[in-house]
Short mmCIF file of C-alpha atoms in Angstrom, two decimals:
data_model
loop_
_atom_site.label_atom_id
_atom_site.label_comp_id
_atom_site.label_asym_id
_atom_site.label_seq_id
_atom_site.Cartn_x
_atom_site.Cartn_y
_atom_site.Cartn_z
CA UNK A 21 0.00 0.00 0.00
CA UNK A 22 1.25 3.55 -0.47
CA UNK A 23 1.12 6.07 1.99
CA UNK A 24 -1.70 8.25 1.80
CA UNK A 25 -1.57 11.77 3.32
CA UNK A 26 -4.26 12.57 5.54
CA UNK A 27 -6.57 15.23 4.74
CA UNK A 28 -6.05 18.41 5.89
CA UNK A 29 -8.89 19.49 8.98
CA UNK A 30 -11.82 21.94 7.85
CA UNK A 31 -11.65 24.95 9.19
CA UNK A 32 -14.34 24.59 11.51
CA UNK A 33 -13.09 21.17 12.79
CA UNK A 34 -9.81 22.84 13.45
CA UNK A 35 -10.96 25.88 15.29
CA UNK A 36 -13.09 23.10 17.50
CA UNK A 37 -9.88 21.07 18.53
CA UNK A 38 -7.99 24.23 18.78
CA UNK A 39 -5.86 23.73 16.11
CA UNK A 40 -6.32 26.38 13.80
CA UNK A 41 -4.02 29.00 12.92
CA UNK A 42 -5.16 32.29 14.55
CA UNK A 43 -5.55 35.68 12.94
CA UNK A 44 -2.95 38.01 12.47
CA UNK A 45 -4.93 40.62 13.62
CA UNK A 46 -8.46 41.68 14.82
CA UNK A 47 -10.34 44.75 14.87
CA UNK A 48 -9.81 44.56 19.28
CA UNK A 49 -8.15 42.51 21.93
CA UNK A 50 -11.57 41.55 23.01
CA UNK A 51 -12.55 39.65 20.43
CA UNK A 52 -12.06 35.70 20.26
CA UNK A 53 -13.61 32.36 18.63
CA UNK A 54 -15.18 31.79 22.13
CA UNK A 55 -16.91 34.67 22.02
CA UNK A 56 -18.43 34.56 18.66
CA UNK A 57 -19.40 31.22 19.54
CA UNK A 58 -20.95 32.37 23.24
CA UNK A 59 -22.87 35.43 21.37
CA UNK A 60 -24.26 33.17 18.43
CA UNK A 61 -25.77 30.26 20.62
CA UNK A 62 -27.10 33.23 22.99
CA UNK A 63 -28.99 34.51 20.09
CA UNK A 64 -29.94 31.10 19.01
CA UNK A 65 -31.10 29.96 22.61
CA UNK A 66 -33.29 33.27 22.75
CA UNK A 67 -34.29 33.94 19.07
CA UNK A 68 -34.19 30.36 17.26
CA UNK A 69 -31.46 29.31 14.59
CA UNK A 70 -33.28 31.76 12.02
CA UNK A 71 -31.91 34.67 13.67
CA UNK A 72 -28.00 33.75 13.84
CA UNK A 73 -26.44 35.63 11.05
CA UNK A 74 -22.95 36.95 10.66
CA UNK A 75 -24.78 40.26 11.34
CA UNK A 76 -26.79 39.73 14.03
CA UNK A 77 -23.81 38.09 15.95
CA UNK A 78 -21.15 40.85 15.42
CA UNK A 79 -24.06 43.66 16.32
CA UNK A 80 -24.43 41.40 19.73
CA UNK A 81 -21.01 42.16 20.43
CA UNK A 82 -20.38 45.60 18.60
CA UNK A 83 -18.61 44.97 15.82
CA UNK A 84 -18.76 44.83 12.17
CA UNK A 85 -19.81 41.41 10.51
CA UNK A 86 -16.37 41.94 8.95
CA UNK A 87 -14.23 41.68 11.88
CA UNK A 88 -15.92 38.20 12.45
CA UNK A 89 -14.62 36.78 9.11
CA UNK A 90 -11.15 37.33 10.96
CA UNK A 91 -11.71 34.45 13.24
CA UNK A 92 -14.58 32.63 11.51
CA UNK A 93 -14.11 32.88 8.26
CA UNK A 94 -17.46 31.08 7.41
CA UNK A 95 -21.51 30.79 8.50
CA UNK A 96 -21.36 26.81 8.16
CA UNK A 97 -18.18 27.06 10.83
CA UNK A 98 -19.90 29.25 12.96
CA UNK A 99 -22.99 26.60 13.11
CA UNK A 100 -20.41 24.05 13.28
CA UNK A 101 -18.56 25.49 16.71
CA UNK A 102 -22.18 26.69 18.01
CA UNK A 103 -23.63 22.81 18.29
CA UNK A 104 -20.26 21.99 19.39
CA UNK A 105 -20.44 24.97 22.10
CA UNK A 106 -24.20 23.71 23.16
CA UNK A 107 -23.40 19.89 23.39
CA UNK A 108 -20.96 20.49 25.82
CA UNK A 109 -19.93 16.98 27.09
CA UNK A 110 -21.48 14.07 29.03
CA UNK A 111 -22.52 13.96 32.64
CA UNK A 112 -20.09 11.94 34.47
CA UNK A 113 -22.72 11.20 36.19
CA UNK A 114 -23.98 8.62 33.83
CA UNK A 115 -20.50 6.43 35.47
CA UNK A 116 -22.38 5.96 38.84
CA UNK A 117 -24.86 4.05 37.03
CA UNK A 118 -24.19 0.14 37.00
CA UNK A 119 -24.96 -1.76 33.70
CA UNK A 120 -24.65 -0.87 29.89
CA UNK A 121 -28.23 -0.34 29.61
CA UNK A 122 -28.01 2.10 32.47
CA UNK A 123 -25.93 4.21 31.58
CA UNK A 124 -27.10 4.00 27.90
CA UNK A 125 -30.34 5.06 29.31
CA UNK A 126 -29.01 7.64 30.97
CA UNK A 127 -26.93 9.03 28.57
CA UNK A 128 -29.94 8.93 26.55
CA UNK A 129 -32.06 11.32 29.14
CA UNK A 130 -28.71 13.59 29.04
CA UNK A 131 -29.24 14.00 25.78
CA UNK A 132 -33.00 14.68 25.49
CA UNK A 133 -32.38 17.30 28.06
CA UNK A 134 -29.37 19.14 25.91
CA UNK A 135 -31.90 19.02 22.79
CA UNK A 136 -35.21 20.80 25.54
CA UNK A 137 -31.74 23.13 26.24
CA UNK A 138 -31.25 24.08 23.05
CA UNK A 139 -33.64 22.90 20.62
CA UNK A 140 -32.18 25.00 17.55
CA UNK A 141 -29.80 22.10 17.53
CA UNK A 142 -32.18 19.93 16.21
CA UNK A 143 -32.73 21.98 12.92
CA UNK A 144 -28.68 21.67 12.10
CA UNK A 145 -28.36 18.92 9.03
CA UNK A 146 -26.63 15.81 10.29
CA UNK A 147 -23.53 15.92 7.47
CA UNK A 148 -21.41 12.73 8.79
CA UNK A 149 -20.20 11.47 11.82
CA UNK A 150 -18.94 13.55 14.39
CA UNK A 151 -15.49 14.87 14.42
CA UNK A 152 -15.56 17.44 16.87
CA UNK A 153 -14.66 16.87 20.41
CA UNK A 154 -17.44 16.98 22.64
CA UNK A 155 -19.29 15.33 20.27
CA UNK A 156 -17.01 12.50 19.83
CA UNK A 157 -17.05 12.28 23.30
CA UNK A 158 -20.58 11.31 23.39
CA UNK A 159 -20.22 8.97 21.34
CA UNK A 160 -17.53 7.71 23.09
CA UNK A 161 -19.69 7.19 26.21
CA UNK A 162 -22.02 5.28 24.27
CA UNK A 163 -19.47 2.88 23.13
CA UNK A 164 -18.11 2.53 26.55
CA UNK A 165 -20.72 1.76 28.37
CA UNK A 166 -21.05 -1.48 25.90
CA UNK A 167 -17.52 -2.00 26.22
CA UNK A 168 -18.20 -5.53 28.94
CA UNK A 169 -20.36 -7.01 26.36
CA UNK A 170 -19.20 -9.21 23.47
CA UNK A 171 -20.70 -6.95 21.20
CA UNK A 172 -18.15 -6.39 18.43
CA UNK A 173 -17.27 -3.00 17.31
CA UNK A 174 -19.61 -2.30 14.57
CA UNK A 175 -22.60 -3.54 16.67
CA UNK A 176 -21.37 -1.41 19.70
CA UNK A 177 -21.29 1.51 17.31
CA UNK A 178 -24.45 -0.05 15.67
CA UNK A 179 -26.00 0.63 19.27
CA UNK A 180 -24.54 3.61 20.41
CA UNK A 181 -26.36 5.43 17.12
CA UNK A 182 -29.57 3.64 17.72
CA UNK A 183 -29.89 5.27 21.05
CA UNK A 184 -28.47 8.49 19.92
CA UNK A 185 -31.50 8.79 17.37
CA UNK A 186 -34.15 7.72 19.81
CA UNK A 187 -32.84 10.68 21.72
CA UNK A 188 -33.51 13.23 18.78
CA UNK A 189 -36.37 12.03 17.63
CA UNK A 190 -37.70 12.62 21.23
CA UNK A 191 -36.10 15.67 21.28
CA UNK A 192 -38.05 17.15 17.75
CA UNK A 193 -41.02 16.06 18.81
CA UNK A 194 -40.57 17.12 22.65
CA UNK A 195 -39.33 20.76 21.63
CA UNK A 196 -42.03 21.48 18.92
CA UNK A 197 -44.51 20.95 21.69
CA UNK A 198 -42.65 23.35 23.65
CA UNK A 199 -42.56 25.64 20.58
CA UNK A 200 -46.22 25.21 20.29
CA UNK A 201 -47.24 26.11 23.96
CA UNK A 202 -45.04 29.11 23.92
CA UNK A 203 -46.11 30.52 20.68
CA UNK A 204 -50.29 29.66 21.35
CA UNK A 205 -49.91 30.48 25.47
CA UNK A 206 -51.00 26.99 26.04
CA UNK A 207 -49.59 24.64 29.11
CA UNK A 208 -48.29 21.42 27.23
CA UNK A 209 -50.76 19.40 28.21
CA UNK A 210 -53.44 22.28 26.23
CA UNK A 211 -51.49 21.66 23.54
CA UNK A 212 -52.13 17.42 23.51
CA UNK A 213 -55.25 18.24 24.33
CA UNK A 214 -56.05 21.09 21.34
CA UNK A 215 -53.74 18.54 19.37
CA UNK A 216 -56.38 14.99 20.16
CA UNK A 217 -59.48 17.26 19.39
CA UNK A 218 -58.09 17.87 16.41
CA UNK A 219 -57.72 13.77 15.39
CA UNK A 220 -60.69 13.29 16.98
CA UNK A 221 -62.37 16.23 14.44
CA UNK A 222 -60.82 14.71 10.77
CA UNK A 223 -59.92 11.16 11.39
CA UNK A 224 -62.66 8.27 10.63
CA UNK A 225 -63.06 4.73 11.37
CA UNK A 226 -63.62 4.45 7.55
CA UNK A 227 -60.50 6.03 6.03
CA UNK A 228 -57.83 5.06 8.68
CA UNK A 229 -59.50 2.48 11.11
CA UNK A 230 -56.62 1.16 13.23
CA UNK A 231 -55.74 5.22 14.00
CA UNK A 232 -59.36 5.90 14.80
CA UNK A 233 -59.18 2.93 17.40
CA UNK A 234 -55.75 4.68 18.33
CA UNK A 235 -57.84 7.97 19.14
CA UNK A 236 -60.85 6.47 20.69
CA UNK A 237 -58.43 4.30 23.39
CA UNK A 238 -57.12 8.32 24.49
CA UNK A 239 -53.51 7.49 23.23
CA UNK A 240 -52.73 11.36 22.54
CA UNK A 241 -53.75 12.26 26.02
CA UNK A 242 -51.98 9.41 27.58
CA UNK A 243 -49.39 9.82 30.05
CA UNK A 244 -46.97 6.81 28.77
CA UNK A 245 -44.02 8.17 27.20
CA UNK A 246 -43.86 6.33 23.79
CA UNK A 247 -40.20 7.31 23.49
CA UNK A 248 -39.04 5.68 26.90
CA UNK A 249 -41.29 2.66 25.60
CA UNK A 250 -39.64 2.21 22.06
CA UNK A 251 -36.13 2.92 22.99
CA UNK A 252 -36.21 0.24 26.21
CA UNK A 253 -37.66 -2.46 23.65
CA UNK A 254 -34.61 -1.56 21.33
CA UNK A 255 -32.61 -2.48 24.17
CA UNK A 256 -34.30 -5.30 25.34
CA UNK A 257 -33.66 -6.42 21.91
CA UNK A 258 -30.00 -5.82 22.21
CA UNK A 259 -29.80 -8.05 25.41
CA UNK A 260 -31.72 -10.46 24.02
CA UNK A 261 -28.52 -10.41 21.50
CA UNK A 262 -26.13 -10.61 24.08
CA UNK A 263 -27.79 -13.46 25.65
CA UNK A 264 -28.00 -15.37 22.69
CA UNK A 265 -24.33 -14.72 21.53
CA UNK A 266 -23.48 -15.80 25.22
CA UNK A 267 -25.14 -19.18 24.44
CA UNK A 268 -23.33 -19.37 21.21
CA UNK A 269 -25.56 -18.04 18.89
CA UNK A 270 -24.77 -17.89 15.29
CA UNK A 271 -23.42 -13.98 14.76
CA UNK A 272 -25.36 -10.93 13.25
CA UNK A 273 -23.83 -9.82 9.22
CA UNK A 274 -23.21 -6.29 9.85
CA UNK A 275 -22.18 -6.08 5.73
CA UNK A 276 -26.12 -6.35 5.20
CA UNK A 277 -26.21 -3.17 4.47
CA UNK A 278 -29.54 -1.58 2.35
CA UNK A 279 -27.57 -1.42 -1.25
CA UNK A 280 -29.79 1.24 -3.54
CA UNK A 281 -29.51 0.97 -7.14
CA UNK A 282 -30.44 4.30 -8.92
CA UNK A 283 -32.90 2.48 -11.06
CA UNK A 284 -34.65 0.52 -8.88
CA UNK A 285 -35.03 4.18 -6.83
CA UNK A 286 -36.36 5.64 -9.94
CA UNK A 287 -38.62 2.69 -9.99
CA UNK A 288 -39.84 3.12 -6.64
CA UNK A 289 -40.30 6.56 -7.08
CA UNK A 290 -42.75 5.82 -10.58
CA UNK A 291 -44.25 3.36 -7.61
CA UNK A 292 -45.46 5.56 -5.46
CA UNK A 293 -46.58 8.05 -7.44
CA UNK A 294 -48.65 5.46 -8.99
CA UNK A 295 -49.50 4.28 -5.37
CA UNK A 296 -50.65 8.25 -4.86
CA UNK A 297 -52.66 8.45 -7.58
CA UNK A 298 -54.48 5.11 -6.46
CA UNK A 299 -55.03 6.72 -2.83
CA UNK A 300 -56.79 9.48 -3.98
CA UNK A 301 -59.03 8.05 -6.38
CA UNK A 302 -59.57 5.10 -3.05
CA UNK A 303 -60.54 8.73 -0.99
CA UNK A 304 -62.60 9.95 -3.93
CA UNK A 305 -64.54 6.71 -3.68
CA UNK A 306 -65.09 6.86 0.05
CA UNK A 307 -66.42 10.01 0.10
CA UNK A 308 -68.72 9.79 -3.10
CA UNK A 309 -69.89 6.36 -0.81
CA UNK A 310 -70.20 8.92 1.75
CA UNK A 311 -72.41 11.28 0.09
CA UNK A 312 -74.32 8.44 -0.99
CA UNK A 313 -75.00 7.11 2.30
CA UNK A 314 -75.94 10.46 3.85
CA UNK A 315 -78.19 11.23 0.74
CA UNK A 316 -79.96 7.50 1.48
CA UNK A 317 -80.65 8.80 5.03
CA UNK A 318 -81.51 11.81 3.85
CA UNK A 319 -84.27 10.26 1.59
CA UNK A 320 -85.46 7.68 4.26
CA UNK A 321 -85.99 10.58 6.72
CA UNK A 322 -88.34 11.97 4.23
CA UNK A 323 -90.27 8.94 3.43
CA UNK A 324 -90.79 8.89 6.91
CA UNK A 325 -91.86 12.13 7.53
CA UNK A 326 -93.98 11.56 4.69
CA UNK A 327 -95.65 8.90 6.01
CA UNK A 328 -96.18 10.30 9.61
CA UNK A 329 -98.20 13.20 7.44
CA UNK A 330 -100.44 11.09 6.05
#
């Protein structure tokens, strides 16, 4: 093999290990990467994501959006340091607890909370795995707590992400609740409330039956978390691995990976459009059986009243 040179660091990866070369100059002595960063997720904590601009950031510290490009030479770097600046690292705390599915678990609270913290976090695009160093320290966590299993690497890692996404997904759903109640003045439990009169208003037993039983059992004003649910199964599922591999269980592939051919995408694509245009002429039926049954009652109650007037 020949020696490859490694790449060199993005900008904004180097400015988060603290390896960048600094400028040569800046507009004051005051003025610093850390305090971009501080100003920016200050603004974003207070004012949402949409409101972070080059701009908006330099007149928060009373400069011109010129004597930022000294330091941070680009928007996408600023975002970059700013989730690194928010995620901060993991709770130690998450050591005290005994087990890998404890502390999973617990590292997967930690991060729930971080996402309630700072919920513009969760509007950043996911653009590969994390390099920076907090956030490689979470991950890090993850794959120590699974480090006393004979999980091999991949499936540690395999884990470690699983729980990492049941986090966000909580966290989306969790903070646009919170976005909700503080935009409409509404506790959160209004909001699930405003939110299951709503189902209860446009879904029917005729057009989505298993979601109308959903509504009529009160799951959308239930006080089970869903979220704890489906990320405890995942992990019973995962010990249920470990349990078998411990009785010598035949080993996971973890090279079955999903392997998309552009055509057959294309194809799938033609699919369900085709499956779209079916749906619609299905919901164009129900309702002109709809109309038809209400115009049937419609017509009996007549005859009736017809009758009764005789």
């Amino acid at each position: 093999m020949t020696d490859i040179e490694p790449p060199e660091l993005p900008r904004g990866i180097a400015l988060a290990w603290g390896v960048a070369a600094n400028p040569q100059r800046g507009p004051k002595r005051e003025m610093s990467v850390e305090k971009i960063v501080d100003a920016a997720v200050e603004l974003a904590d207070a004012e949402g994501i949409g409101a972070v601009s080059m701009a908006a950031v330099a007149a928060r510290l009373g400069f011109t959006p010129m004597s930022l490009y000294r330091y941070v030479t680009a928007k996408d770097d600023l975002l970059l340091l700013m989730q690194e600046e928010a995620t901060g690292l993991p709770p130690e705390s998450h050591l005290e607890v005994d087990g890998w599915r404890g502390r999973l678990l617990a590292l997967y609270e930690e991060q729930i909370i971080l996402y309630l913290r700072h919920p513009w976090m969760l509007s950043l695009p996911i653009t590969g795995s994390p390099i920076t160093p907090n956030s490689s320290a979470w991950l890090d966590a993850g794959l120590a707590a699974l480090e006393g299993t004979p999980l091999t690497a991949e499936e540690r890692l395999a884990v470690a992400l699983a729980v990492t996404g049941h986090a966000r997904w909580c966290g989306i759903v969790q903070a646009g609740y919170t976005e909700q109640s503080r935009g409409s003045g509404l506790t959160p439990d209004e909001v699930a409330v405003r939110e299951a009169a709503l189902f209860d208003r446009v879904i029917t037993a005729e057009e989505f039956p298993a979601l109308r039983r959903a509504i009529e059992d009160d799951v959308f004003l239930s006080a089970a978390d869903p979220f704890r649910f489906a990320v405890e199964r995942t992990l019973d599922g995962v010990a249920a691995y470990i349990a078998g591999l411990d009785r010598g269980a035949e080993r996971a592939d973890p090279t079955e990976w999903i392997d998309l051919d552009p055509a057959e995408v294309a194809g799938d694509r033609r699919l369900r459009e085709a499956q779209k245009v079916v749906r619609e002429a299905e919901k164009a039926l129900r309702a002109a059986r709809k109309a038809e049954r209400q115009a049937l009652r419609e017509a009996r109650d007549r005859v009736a009243r017809a009758k009764k007037s005789v």
